[in-house]
């Protein structure tokens, strides 16, 4: 006899764990299947993987009991952002005060968020070291596991960009390889960050400096693959000089840095988010360029919308795992995600296109937008949503 549940969430990363917790708290019988081990407990060192958490995502995490469980001394609120291409003084400045808010968002470590999510899961929900070997979608879903079978009315795929469940369902994707690598590290700068995030668009890709709670900054530097490998291999002193020059010394001298890591960049969007008894969320449905820092926020918005749709359908005594109901989730999230995918891709293309005169035009556009209060406020509110 197969084990049974209402919903099986496959993938125990940030978005999958949030989905399992949200749906469990909503009264569904949930299993969280993670092929790897349970996440490690946070240590004294800061995780290299950090997220820019938007207020809407913080609200969901608070609703789940996660936000208030995070150590306050490891969260960094940021109140402003400066974006430029050729010169900081001709860039765009976002401020939370422009729209009457206290902050634009928070920088949080992946390890802290993931550990808090797993700790909050009810007993019996999480099943680490449980890969899904096969799936049959007929009258719900039958998942073939190493130690047996699991029958679920609905499977939620949160496996990441290479989602096997998405492939098994025959859902195709639109993809673009950026031929870039993102270099990530934490750095200590001579100038304090004062709660300000920085982003400069360079010919090879954007460079972001994000403030950390301990006074350091996390950097995400997107570069063409070969250039990224060369920068990654530099000595610390040479790396610090190259990084300070790339940000036009807005942070002062780079004093110290952690080990550096590289990861590839791509754009991916699934043509369908749902099939009968299957819903894709997070990176299983969409992957965007990190320049806007919105990847995890889009995934958490998927979680919030899926929970809303399923709870509403259950209250109406509808087949909440059926395609007709799941299409409601797809319609809501596909439009919002495509908008952000298109925007980030357009920005990357525009600032990396070396057409004569274009950099000057982009500079002028940023400066003009900076002076247009209504348009700037609309952009800030869109980022906060």
PDB file of C-alpha atoms in Angstrom, residues 9 11-25 30-34 38-39 64-66 113-128:
ATOM      1  CA  UNK A   9       6.184  19.163  -2.383  1.00  0.00           C
ATOM      2  CA  UNK A  11      12.375  20.049  -3.407  1.00  0.00           C
ATOM      3  CA  UNK A  12      13.293  21.318   0.039  1.00  0.00           C
ATOM      4  CA  UNK A  13      15.025  24.567  -0.848  1.00  0.00           C
ATOM      5  CA  UNK A  14      13.812  28.003   0.165  1.00  0.00           C
ATOM      6  CA  UNK A  15      10.679  28.074  -2.004  1.00  0.00           C
ATOM      7  CA  UNK A  16       9.803  24.391  -1.581  1.00  0.00           C
ATOM      8  CA  UNK A  17      10.130  24.531   2.207  1.00  0.00           C
ATOM      9  CA  UNK A  18       8.017  27.695   2.307  1.00  0.00           C
ATOM     10  CA  UNK A  19       5.352  25.978   0.182  1.00  0.00           C
ATOM     11  CA  UNK A  20       5.310  22.889   2.418  1.00  0.00           C
ATOM     12  CA  UNK A  21       4.980  25.034   5.534  1.00  0.00           C
ATOM     13  CA  UNK A  22       2.324  27.351   4.066  1.00  0.00           C
ATOM     14  CA  UNK A  23       0.150  24.497   2.779  1.00  0.00           C
ATOM     15  CA  UNK A  24       0.577  22.478   5.971  1.00  0.00           C
ATOM     16  CA  UNK A  25      -0.466  25.464   8.082  1.00  0.00           C
ATOM     17  CA  UNK A  30       1.753  17.641   3.180  1.00  0.00           C
ATOM     18  CA  UNK A  31       4.992  15.757   2.585  1.00  0.00           C
ATOM     19  CA  UNK A  32       8.207  17.592   1.712  1.00  0.00           C
ATOM     20  CA  UNK A  33      10.508  15.338  -0.311  1.00  0.00           C
ATOM     21  CA  UNK A  34      14.131  16.480  -0.518  1.00  0.00           C
ATOM     22  CA  UNK A  38      18.335  18.422   5.778  1.00  0.00           C
ATOM     23  CA  UNK A  39      19.868  21.921   5.683  1.00  0.00           C
ATOM     24  CA  UNK A  64       4.413  31.560   8.506  1.00  0.00           C
ATOM     25  CA  UNK A  65       6.159  32.381  11.795  1.00  0.00           C
ATOM     26  CA  UNK A  66       9.597  32.529  10.148  1.00  0.00           C
ATOM     27  CA  UNK A 113      16.005  31.338   6.248  1.00  0.00           C
ATOM     28  CA  UNK A 114      16.213  27.696   5.232  1.00  0.00           C
ATOM     29  CA  UNK A 115      17.012  26.469   8.742  1.00  0.00           C
ATOM     30  CA  UNK A 116      14.119  28.492  10.193  1.00  0.00           C
ATOM     31  CA  UNK A 117      11.695  27.080   7.607  1.00  0.00           C
ATOM     32  CA  UNK A 118      12.695  23.474   8.269  1.00  0.00           C
ATOM     33  CA  UNK A 119      12.529  23.987  12.056  1.00  0.00           C
ATOM     34  CA  UNK A 120       8.962  25.277  11.713  1.00  0.00           C
ATOM     35  CA  UNK A 121       7.696  22.305   9.676  1.00  0.00           C
ATOM     36  CA  UNK A 122       5.291  20.069  11.638  1.00  0.00           C
ATOM     37  CA  UNK A 123       6.583  16.606  12.612  1.00  0.00           C
ATOM     38  CA  UNK A 124       6.348  14.058   9.822  1.00  0.00           C
ATOM     39  CA  UNK A 125       6.236  16.582   6.972  1.00  0.00           C
ATOM     40  CA  UNK A 126       9.924  16.735   5.983  1.00  0.00           C
ATOM     41  CA  UNK A 127      11.547  13.688   4.414  1.00  0.00           C
ATOM     42  CA  UNK A 128      15.212  14.437   3.602  1.00  0.00           C
TER      43      UNK A 128
END
